[in-house]
Amino acid sequence: MKPKHRNVLLIGYDEHLCLSVLYCLRKEKNYNFYVLTTNEKSSAGYSRHVKGLEYVSSYDQIEKGAVKCIQQWDIDLLMPFGEKEGLAVAEAKDRLAKVCRIMPLTELNEFQIATNKKRLNNFLLSKGLRLMPQTLDLDDPDFKSKFQSLNFPLLLKPAEGAFGRGIQTLNTKEEAIMALDEEGLDPKALYLQEYVGGSDINCNVICEDGEIKHYTIQESPLKTLGNYNKNDDLIYKDDPAVLEVVKPMLKALNYQGVACIDLRRDVLRNKVYLLEVNARFWGSLMASLTRAGVNFPLIMLKMGFGESAPSYHKREGKQIAASTFIKKLLKFQWPKPSELKFWTYLHDPYARFMKYWLQKF
């Protein structure tokens, strides 16, 4: 008798993250994968690994959509791969858990703290953990006096957000005053943070009861002021200084499941600062597998079914951006084509093509 297939519902908006998760799970036998998304133009339905796709119009419809998918496709496990979707599942966890397994998720209150940079900083300070760069909330009662002691440049940042979106660089006090005087500015949704010059670091983790069980660390070259975009030039390596920052934070939150933690290494002080926690999978997820040897989606899949994580050998590795590859060629340095990130895209070419086609049209 053939073993029964397990049906897994991936929940999220971003097609790149969805296709990355599917790439990491592509070799698993006896699994069917379905997608629930708020992205009306999602190309995930064109993936060779997706059996069906359900669209809902808003995040507050995630629970209703998940129940429909559970009934329609006999879903065995819910796997939110996006942050907002993870939050929606966490909010409905008590109800959804009665009808379906859910991959490990942090409890709702701690989830909300972790994913709001202002709340996270204040929470950590209340625990005696000063892990972030000097930060000032716009709605701080002593804002005027504290503002005078800040060092420029400053970053005006949204409390919630990802991929470097919405960050404004303020080089002088005059620029800051003008920006803070703009009409419609929401003090509760923004905060100021001193700029730290250095390299970007991502510490990608899977936690259980606040303890790191699996992780990789990746670091970019030095970043310039104003460059808050994603990094394609990455070095994968171990780094005890990074773990010294993230471990107490995750323990304080009693964090559960997967997270991508953004940090910055101060090159002048040789110190690592926490920037934010993304309670989701990350853009370079496939590289975590191909470069560092850790299959995070597979580990989460097994944990969701109460099974042991597969064995693996973590290693150091490197990835380079296409622009870096070209620059090296022009300097006759002959980089390895295998170090480019795009080879993994060829595994699911139709879905990748449709992603850009649908975005364009």
Tab-separated table of C-alpha atoms in Angstrom:
chain	number	residue	atom	x	y	z
A	1	MET	CA	0.000	0.000	0.000
A	2	LYS	CA	1.320	3.438	-0.925
A	3	PRO	CA	1.891	5.805	2.006
A	4	LYS	CA	-0.684	8.581	2.367
A	5	HIS	CA	0.458	11.941	1.094
A	6	ARG	CA	0.692	14.740	3.629
A	7	ASN	CA	-0.921	17.963	2.475
A	8	VAL	CA	0.830	21.182	3.476
A	9	LEU	CA	-0.591	24.706	3.114
A	10	LEU	CA	2.021	27.434	2.573
A	11	ILE	CA	0.646	30.836	3.564
A	12	GLY	CA	2.169	34.100	2.357
A	13	TYR	CA	2.201	36.993	-0.105
A	14	ASP	CA	5.741	37.047	-1.490
A	15	GLU	CA	6.219	34.678	-4.456
A	16	HIS	CA	10.008	34.658	-4.127
A	17	LEU	CA	9.758	33.421	-0.551
A	18	CYS	CA	7.146	30.857	-1.562
A	19	LEU	CA	9.228	29.522	-4.468
A	20	SER	CA	12.290	29.469	-2.210
A	21	VAL	CA	10.458	27.347	0.374
A	22	LEU	CA	9.284	25.016	-2.384
A	23	TYR	CA	12.827	24.690	-3.734
A	24	CYS	CA	14.024	23.600	-0.306
A	25	LEU	CA	11.206	21.056	0.010
A	26	ARG	CA	11.266	19.792	-3.579
A	27	LYS	CA	12.949	16.452	-2.808
A	28	GLU	CA	10.519	15.401	-0.087
A	29	LYS	CA	8.374	12.473	-1.177
A	30	ASN	CA	4.744	11.896	-0.197
A	31	TYR	CA	3.977	15.598	0.312
A	32	ASN	CA	1.517	17.795	-1.582
A	33	PHE	CA	1.931	21.573	-1.367
A	34	TYR	CA	-0.835	24.162	-1.628
A	35	VAL	CA	-0.697	27.971	-1.307
A	36	LEU	CA	-2.921	30.529	0.405
A	37	THR	CA	-2.077	34.115	-0.545
A	38	THR	CA	-3.332	37.704	-0.505
A	39	ASN	CA	-1.350	38.351	-3.706
A	40	GLU	CA	-3.863	38.475	-6.543
A	41	LYS	CA	-1.045	38.197	-9.113
A	42	SER	CA	0.928	35.486	-7.342
A	43	SER	CA	2.968	33.314	-9.666
A	44	ALA	CA	3.155	30.549	-7.048
A	45	GLY	CA	0.267	28.771	-8.749
A	46	TYR	CA	2.503	28.234	-11.776
A	47	SER	CA	5.083	26.322	-9.739
A	48	ARG	CA	5.667	22.719	-10.689
A	49	HIS	CA	5.351	21.837	-6.976
A	50	VAL	CA	2.007	23.527	-6.199
A	51	LYS	CA	-1.172	21.458	-6.381
A	52	GLY	CA	-3.569	24.331	-5.788
A	53	LEU	CA	-3.752	28.032	-4.866
A	54	GLU	CA	-6.385	29.938	-2.912
A	55	TYR	CA	-6.601	33.750	-2.970
A	56	VAL	CA	-8.077	35.933	-0.214
A	57	SER	CA	-8.430	39.691	-0.491
A	58	SER	CA	-6.959	40.760	2.868
A	59	TYR	CA	-4.995	39.547	5.880
A	60	ASP	CA	-8.081	39.460	8.067
A	61	GLN	CA	-9.413	36.771	5.706
A	62	ILE	CA	-6.437	34.447	6.314
A	63	GLU	CA	-8.228	32.393	8.984
A	64	LYS	CA	-11.336	31.953	6.853
A	65	GLY	CA	-9.216	31.080	3.829
A	66	ALA	CA	-7.157	28.576	5.823
A	67	VAL	CA	-10.304	26.796	7.058
A	68	LYS	CA	-11.594	26.597	3.477
A	69	CYS	CA	-8.274	25.117	2.303
A	70	ILE	CA	-8.217	22.616	5.188
A	71	GLN	CA	-11.654	21.370	4.202
A	72	GLN	CA	-11.081	21.497	0.439
A	73	TRP	CA	-7.666	19.855	0.306
A	74	ASP	CA	-7.566	17.876	3.569
A	75	ILE	CA	-4.614	19.959	4.797
A	76	ASP	CA	-2.408	18.354	7.458
A	77	LEU	CA	-0.098	21.288	8.299
A	78	LEU	CA	-0.198	25.092	8.087
A	79	MET	CA	3.162	26.714	7.224
A	80	PRO	CA	3.022	30.528	7.094
A	81	PHE	CA	6.184	31.777	5.371
A	82	GLY	CA	5.363	35.508	5.572
A	83	GLU	CA	5.380	37.660	8.697
A	84	LYS	CA	1.882	39.135	8.431
A	85	GLU	CA	0.507	35.718	7.620
A	86	GLY	CA	2.335	34.250	10.609
A	87	LEU	CA	0.753	36.938	12.770
A	88	ALA	CA	-2.698	36.155	11.347
A	89	VAL	CA	-2.242	32.444	12.110
A	90	ALA	CA	-0.907	33.251	15.601
A	91	GLU	CA	-4.032	35.349	16.278
A	92	ALA	CA	-6.263	32.442	15.240
A	93	LYS	CA	-4.007	29.723	16.636
A	94	ASP	CA	-6.398	28.408	19.302
A	95	ARG	CA	-9.157	27.919	16.725
A	96	LEU	CA	-7.035	26.639	13.832
A	97	ALA	CA	-5.111	24.184	16.029
A	98	LYS	CA	-8.364	22.334	16.688
A	99	VAL	CA	-8.632	21.338	13.017
A	100	CYS	CA	-5.033	21.269	11.732
A	101	ARG	CA	-1.397	21.108	12.774
A	102	ILE	CA	0.511	24.401	12.751
A	103	MET	CA	4.270	24.793	12.456
A	104	PRO	CA	5.874	26.258	15.622
A	105	LEU	CA	4.997	29.942	16.113
A	106	THR	CA	5.819	32.400	18.889
A	107	GLU	CA	2.893	33.281	21.157
A	108	LEU	CA	0.847	36.246	19.934
A	109	ASN	CA	2.009	38.879	22.461
A	110	GLU	CA	5.702	38.098	21.995
A	111	PHE	CA	5.187	37.828	18.225
A	112	GLN	CA	3.782	41.358	18.177
A	113	ILE	CA	6.666	42.648	20.304
A	114	ALA	CA	9.315	40.950	18.175
A	115	THR	CA	7.978	42.350	14.900
A	116	ASN	CA	7.619	45.961	16.058
A	117	LYS	CA	11.057	47.557	16.357
A	118	LYS	CA	9.943	50.237	18.818
A	119	ARG	CA	8.201	47.759	21.093
A	120	LEU	CA	11.091	45.322	20.826
A	121	ASN	CA	13.658	47.916	21.892
A	122	ASN	CA	11.555	49.052	24.853
A	123	PHE	CA	10.907	45.428	25.842
A	124	LEU	CA	14.612	44.606	25.763
A	125	LEU	CA	15.514	47.722	27.747
A	126	SER	CA	12.973	46.680	30.392
A	127	LYS	CA	14.916	43.403	30.647
A	128	GLY	CA	18.229	45.226	30.977
A	129	LEU	CA	19.271	44.352	27.426
A	130	ARG	CA	20.698	47.323	25.489
A	131	LEU	CA	21.182	45.619	22.143
A	132	MET	CA	20.068	48.228	19.604
A	133	PRO	CA	21.856	51.435	18.547
A	134	GLN	CA	20.805	54.612	20.359
A	135	THR	CA	17.089	54.969	19.651
A	136	LEU	CA	14.462	57.617	20.375
A	137	ASP	CA	10.693	57.189	20.008
A	138	LEU	CA	8.921	60.180	18.469
A	139	ASP	CA	6.210	59.883	21.108
A	140	ASP	CA	8.709	59.816	24.006
A	141	PRO	CA	7.556	62.322	26.686
A	142	ASP	CA	11.137	63.643	26.962
A	143	PHE	CA	11.721	63.725	23.197
A	144	LYS	CA	13.023	67.326	23.016
A	145	SER	CA	15.723	66.908	25.649
A	146	LYS	CA	16.800	63.451	24.430
A	147	PHE	CA	16.910	64.622	20.808
A	148	GLN	CA	19.698	67.073	21.655
A	149	SER	CA	22.023	64.255	22.685
A	150	LEU	CA	21.664	62.179	19.495
A	151	ASN	CA	24.548	61.923	17.053
A	152	PHE	CA	24.072	62.460	13.327
A	153	PRO	CA	23.400	61.026	10.838
A	154	LEU	CA	20.069	59.685	12.084
A	155	LEU	CA	17.645	57.247	10.511
A	156	LEU	CA	13.901	57.877	10.620
A	157	LYS	CA	12.496	54.347	10.551
A	158	PRO	CA	9.033	52.747	10.512
A	159	ALA	CA	8.337	50.639	13.579
A	160	GLU	CA	7.036	47.894	11.326
A	161	GLY	CA	8.356	47.018	7.893
A	162	ALA	CA	10.928	44.933	6.063
A	163	PHE	CA	13.540	44.887	3.295
A	164	GLY	CA	14.751	48.395	4.205
A	165	ARG	CA	11.552	50.064	3.020
A	166	GLY	CA	10.573	53.480	4.352
A	167	ILE	CA	13.895	54.397	5.983
A	168	GLN	CA	14.832	58.075	5.669
A	169	THR	CA	18.394	59.343	6.219
A	170	LEU	CA	18.746	62.588	8.186
A	171	ASN	CA	22.265	64.008	7.924
A	172	THR	CA	21.839	67.164	10.002
A	173	LYS	CA	19.680	68.551	12.792
A	174	GLU	CA	18.041	70.887	10.274
A	175	GLU	CA	17.044	67.954	8.054
A	176	ALA	CA	15.666	66.137	11.075
A	177	ILE	CA	13.566	69.096	12.198
A	178	MET	CA	12.119	69.496	8.693
A	179	ALA	CA	11.304	65.800	8.438
A	180	LEU	CA	9.672	65.710	11.879
A	181	ASP	CA	7.567	68.764	11.035
A	182	GLU	CA	5.979	67.119	8.000
A	183	GLU	CA	2.205	67.084	8.039
A	184	GLY	CA	0.602	63.715	8.720
A	185	LEU	CA	3.612	62.216	10.494
A	186	ASP	CA	2.494	59.459	12.887
A	187	PRO	CA	4.734	59.516	16.006
A	188	LYS	CA	3.548	56.078	17.088
A	189	ALA	CA	4.584	54.461	13.813
A	190	LEU	CA	8.104	55.952	13.582
A	191	TYR	CA	11.282	56.315	15.612
A	192	LEU	CA	14.791	57.762	15.310
A	193	GLN	CA	17.920	55.665	15.423
A	194	GLU	CA	21.580	56.647	15.257
A	195	TYR	CA	23.257	55.423	12.081
A	196	VAL	CA	25.855	52.689	12.497
A	197	GLY	CA	28.415	52.427	9.724
A	198	GLY	CA	29.417	48.895	8.869
A	199	SER	CA	28.245	45.628	7.351
A	200	ASP	CA	24.822	43.996	7.424
A	201	ILE	CA	24.449	40.674	9.202
A	202	ASN	CA	21.563	38.210	9.117
A	203	CYS	CA	21.327	35.568	11.797
A	204	ASN	CA	18.749	33.048	10.614
A	205	VAL	CA	17.400	30.810	13.358
A	206	ILE	CA	14.968	28.123	14.354
A	207	CYS	CA	14.163	28.268	18.063
A	208	GLU	CA	12.413	26.109	20.614
A	209	ASP	CA	11.386	27.675	23.928
A	210	GLY	CA	13.742	30.603	23.320
A	211	GLU	CA	16.765	28.418	22.604
A	212	ILE	CA	18.492	28.397	19.221
A	213	LYS	CA	18.398	24.891	17.761
A	214	HIS	CA	19.561	25.660	14.218
A	215	TYR	CA	21.146	28.769	12.719
A	216	THR	CA	23.256	30.304	9.986
A	217	ILE	CA	25.018	33.675	9.923
A	218	GLN	CA	25.572	35.656	6.734
A	219	GLU	CA	27.352	38.992	6.309
A	220	SER	CA	27.502	41.597	3.559
A	221	PRO	CA	30.413	43.843	2.531
A	222	LEU	CA	30.538	47.303	4.129
A	223	LYS	CA	27.358	49.263	3.359
A	224	THR	CA	27.267	52.929	2.388
A	225	LEU	CA	25.011	55.509	4.017
A	226	GLY	CA	21.593	55.368	2.375
A	227	ASN	CA	21.978	51.788	1.115
A	228	TYR	CA	19.369	49.825	3.053
A	229	ASN	CA	18.550	47.321	0.310
A	230	LYS	CA	18.978	43.561	0.350
A	231	ASN	CA	22.403	42.020	-0.127
A	232	ASP	CA	23.418	39.525	-2.794
A	233	ASP	CA	27.123	39.546	-1.858
A	234	LEU	CA	27.168	37.271	1.176
A	235	ILE	CA	29.689	35.373	3.266
A	236	TYR	CA	28.375	32.476	5.360
A	237	LYS	CA	30.378	31.846	8.511
A	238	ASP	CA	30.073	31.342	12.250
A	239	ASP	CA	30.377	34.341	14.563
A	240	PRO	CA	30.191	34.110	18.395
A	241	ALA	CA	29.778	37.905	18.695
A	242	VAL	CA	26.495	37.705	16.761
A	243	LEU	CA	25.178	34.894	18.955
A	244	GLU	CA	26.008	36.911	22.074
A	245	VAL	CA	23.502	39.529	20.859
A	246	VAL	CA	20.688	37.321	19.574
A	247	LYS	CA	20.621	34.614	22.259
A	248	PRO	CA	19.453	36.766	25.205
A	249	MET	CA	16.907	38.524	22.988
A	250	LEU	CA	15.354	35.260	21.783
A	251	LYS	CA	15.352	33.867	25.322
A	252	ALA	CA	13.569	36.941	26.672
A	253	LEU	CA	10.875	36.517	24.006
A	254	ASN	CA	10.660	32.736	24.549
A	255	TYR	CA	10.842	32.667	20.768
A	256	GLN	CA	9.457	29.702	18.844
A	257	GLY	CA	10.083	28.758	15.242
A	258	VAL	CA	11.834	30.575	12.447
A	259	ALA	CA	13.238	34.113	12.298
A	260	CYS	CA	15.615	36.261	10.281
A	261	ILE	CA	17.391	38.679	12.618
A	262	ASP	CA	18.945	41.800	11.091
A	263	LEU	CA	22.066	43.215	12.735
A	264	ARG	CA	24.813	45.712	11.914
A	265	ARG	CA	28.531	45.379	12.698
A	266	ASP	CA	29.990	48.739	13.731
A	267	VAL	CA	33.391	48.812	12.018
A	268	LEU	CA	34.723	51.579	14.264
A	269	ARG	CA	33.810	49.960	17.590
A	270	ASN	CA	33.880	46.346	16.333
A	271	LYS	CA	30.519	45.861	17.993
A	272	VAL	CA	27.382	44.092	16.760
A	273	TYR	CA	24.006	45.837	17.120
A	274	LEU	CA	20.512	44.389	16.782
A	275	LEU	CA	18.309	46.159	14.215
A	276	GLU	CA	15.134	44.093	13.887
A	277	VAL	CA	13.513	40.678	13.962
A	278	ASN	CA	11.708	39.321	10.899
A	279	ALA	CA	9.413	36.528	12.080
A	280	ARG	CA	9.485	34.753	8.735
A	281	PHE	CA	11.699	33.140	6.142
A	282	TRP	CA	14.100	35.423	4.243
A	283	GLY	CA	15.054	36.346	0.692
A	284	SER	CA	18.333	34.383	0.679
A	285	LEU	CA	16.659	31.225	1.995
A	286	MET	CA	17.872	29.045	-0.874
A	287	ALA	CA	21.449	30.214	-0.300
A	288	SER	CA	21.182	29.100	3.340
A	289	LEU	CA	20.785	25.609	1.897
A	290	THR	CA	23.117	25.734	-1.110
A	291	ARG	CA	25.919	27.769	0.537
A	292	ALA	CA	25.645	26.908	4.240
A	293	GLY	CA	23.997	23.492	4.067
A	294	VAL	CA	20.996	24.182	6.347
A	295	ASN	CA	17.500	23.433	5.043
A	296	PHE	CA	15.310	25.648	7.244
A	297	PRO	CA	11.933	24.880	5.581
A	298	LEU	CA	12.534	21.144	5.874
A	299	ILE	CA	13.397	21.482	9.560
A	300	MET	CA	10.225	23.506	10.143
A	301	LEU	CA	8.191	20.955	8.182
A	302	LYS	CA	9.480	18.110	10.351
A	303	MET	CA	8.936	20.112	13.550
A	304	GLY	CA	5.382	20.832	12.434
A	305	PHE	CA	4.721	17.091	12.326
A	306	GLY	CA	6.492	16.514	15.645
A	307	GLU	CA	9.447	14.755	14.011
A	308	SER	CA	13.197	15.111	14.473
A	309	ALA	CA	15.151	17.496	12.284
A	310	PRO	CA	17.099	15.843	9.450
A	311	SER	CA	20.858	15.623	9.933
A	312	TYR	CA	23.041	18.065	8.009
A	313	HIS	CA	26.578	19.384	7.815
A	314	LYS	CA	26.798	23.159	8.182
A	315	ARG	CA	29.594	24.780	6.207
A	316	GLU	CA	31.074	28.129	5.260
A	317	GLY	CA	30.206	29.529	1.846
A	318	LYS	CA	29.937	32.552	-0.410
A	319	GLN	CA	27.454	34.126	-2.814
A	320	ILE	CA	28.120	37.041	-5.179
A	321	ALA	CA	25.802	39.478	-6.918
A	322	ALA	CA	25.585	39.619	-10.714
A	323	SER	CA	27.074	43.142	-10.628
A	324	THR	CA	30.022	41.885	-8.568
A	325	PHE	CA	30.507	38.994	-10.997
A	326	ILE	CA	30.687	41.397	-13.961
A	327	LYS	CA	33.053	43.780	-12.178
A	328	LYS	CA	35.395	40.907	-11.386
A	329	LEU	CA	35.332	39.737	-14.996
A	330	LEU	CA	36.245	43.228	-16.202
A	331	LYS	CA	39.219	43.129	-13.832
A	332	PHE	CA	40.236	39.669	-15.175
A	333	GLN	CA	39.674	38.069	-11.756
A	334	TRP	CA	37.604	35.113	-13.115
A	335	PRO	CA	34.944	34.571	-10.427
A	336	LYS	CA	33.169	31.220	-10.249
A	337	PRO	CA	29.780	31.242	-12.042
A	338	SER	CA	28.575	28.758	-9.414
A	339	GLU	CA	28.733	31.568	-6.822
A	340	LEU	CA	25.822	33.433	-8.490
A	341	LYS	CA	22.413	33.044	-6.855
A	342	PHE	CA	20.313	32.599	-10.002
A	343	TRP	CA	21.056	28.932	-10.742
A	344	THR	CA	18.428	27.813	-8.245
A	345	TYR	CA	15.804	29.831	-10.168
A	346	LEU	CA	16.194	27.441	-13.122
A	347	HIS	CA	14.619	24.638	-11.108
A	348	ASP	CA	11.170	26.268	-11.396
A	349	PRO	CA	11.589	28.417	-14.542
A	350	TYR	CA	7.937	28.865	-15.534
A	351	ALA	CA	6.928	30.189	-12.100
A	352	ARG	CA	9.988	32.483	-12.045
A	353	PHE	CA	9.155	33.806	-15.512
A	354	MET	CA	5.514	34.383	-14.578
A	355	LYS	CA	6.579	36.285	-11.460
A	356	TYR	CA	8.220	38.995	-13.555
A	357	TRP	CA	5.611	38.809	-16.331
A	358	LEU	CA	2.687	39.347	-13.951
A	359	GLN	CA	4.474	42.167	-12.154
A	360	LYS	CA	5.116	43.919	-15.472
A	361	PHE	CA	1.622	43.525	-16.855
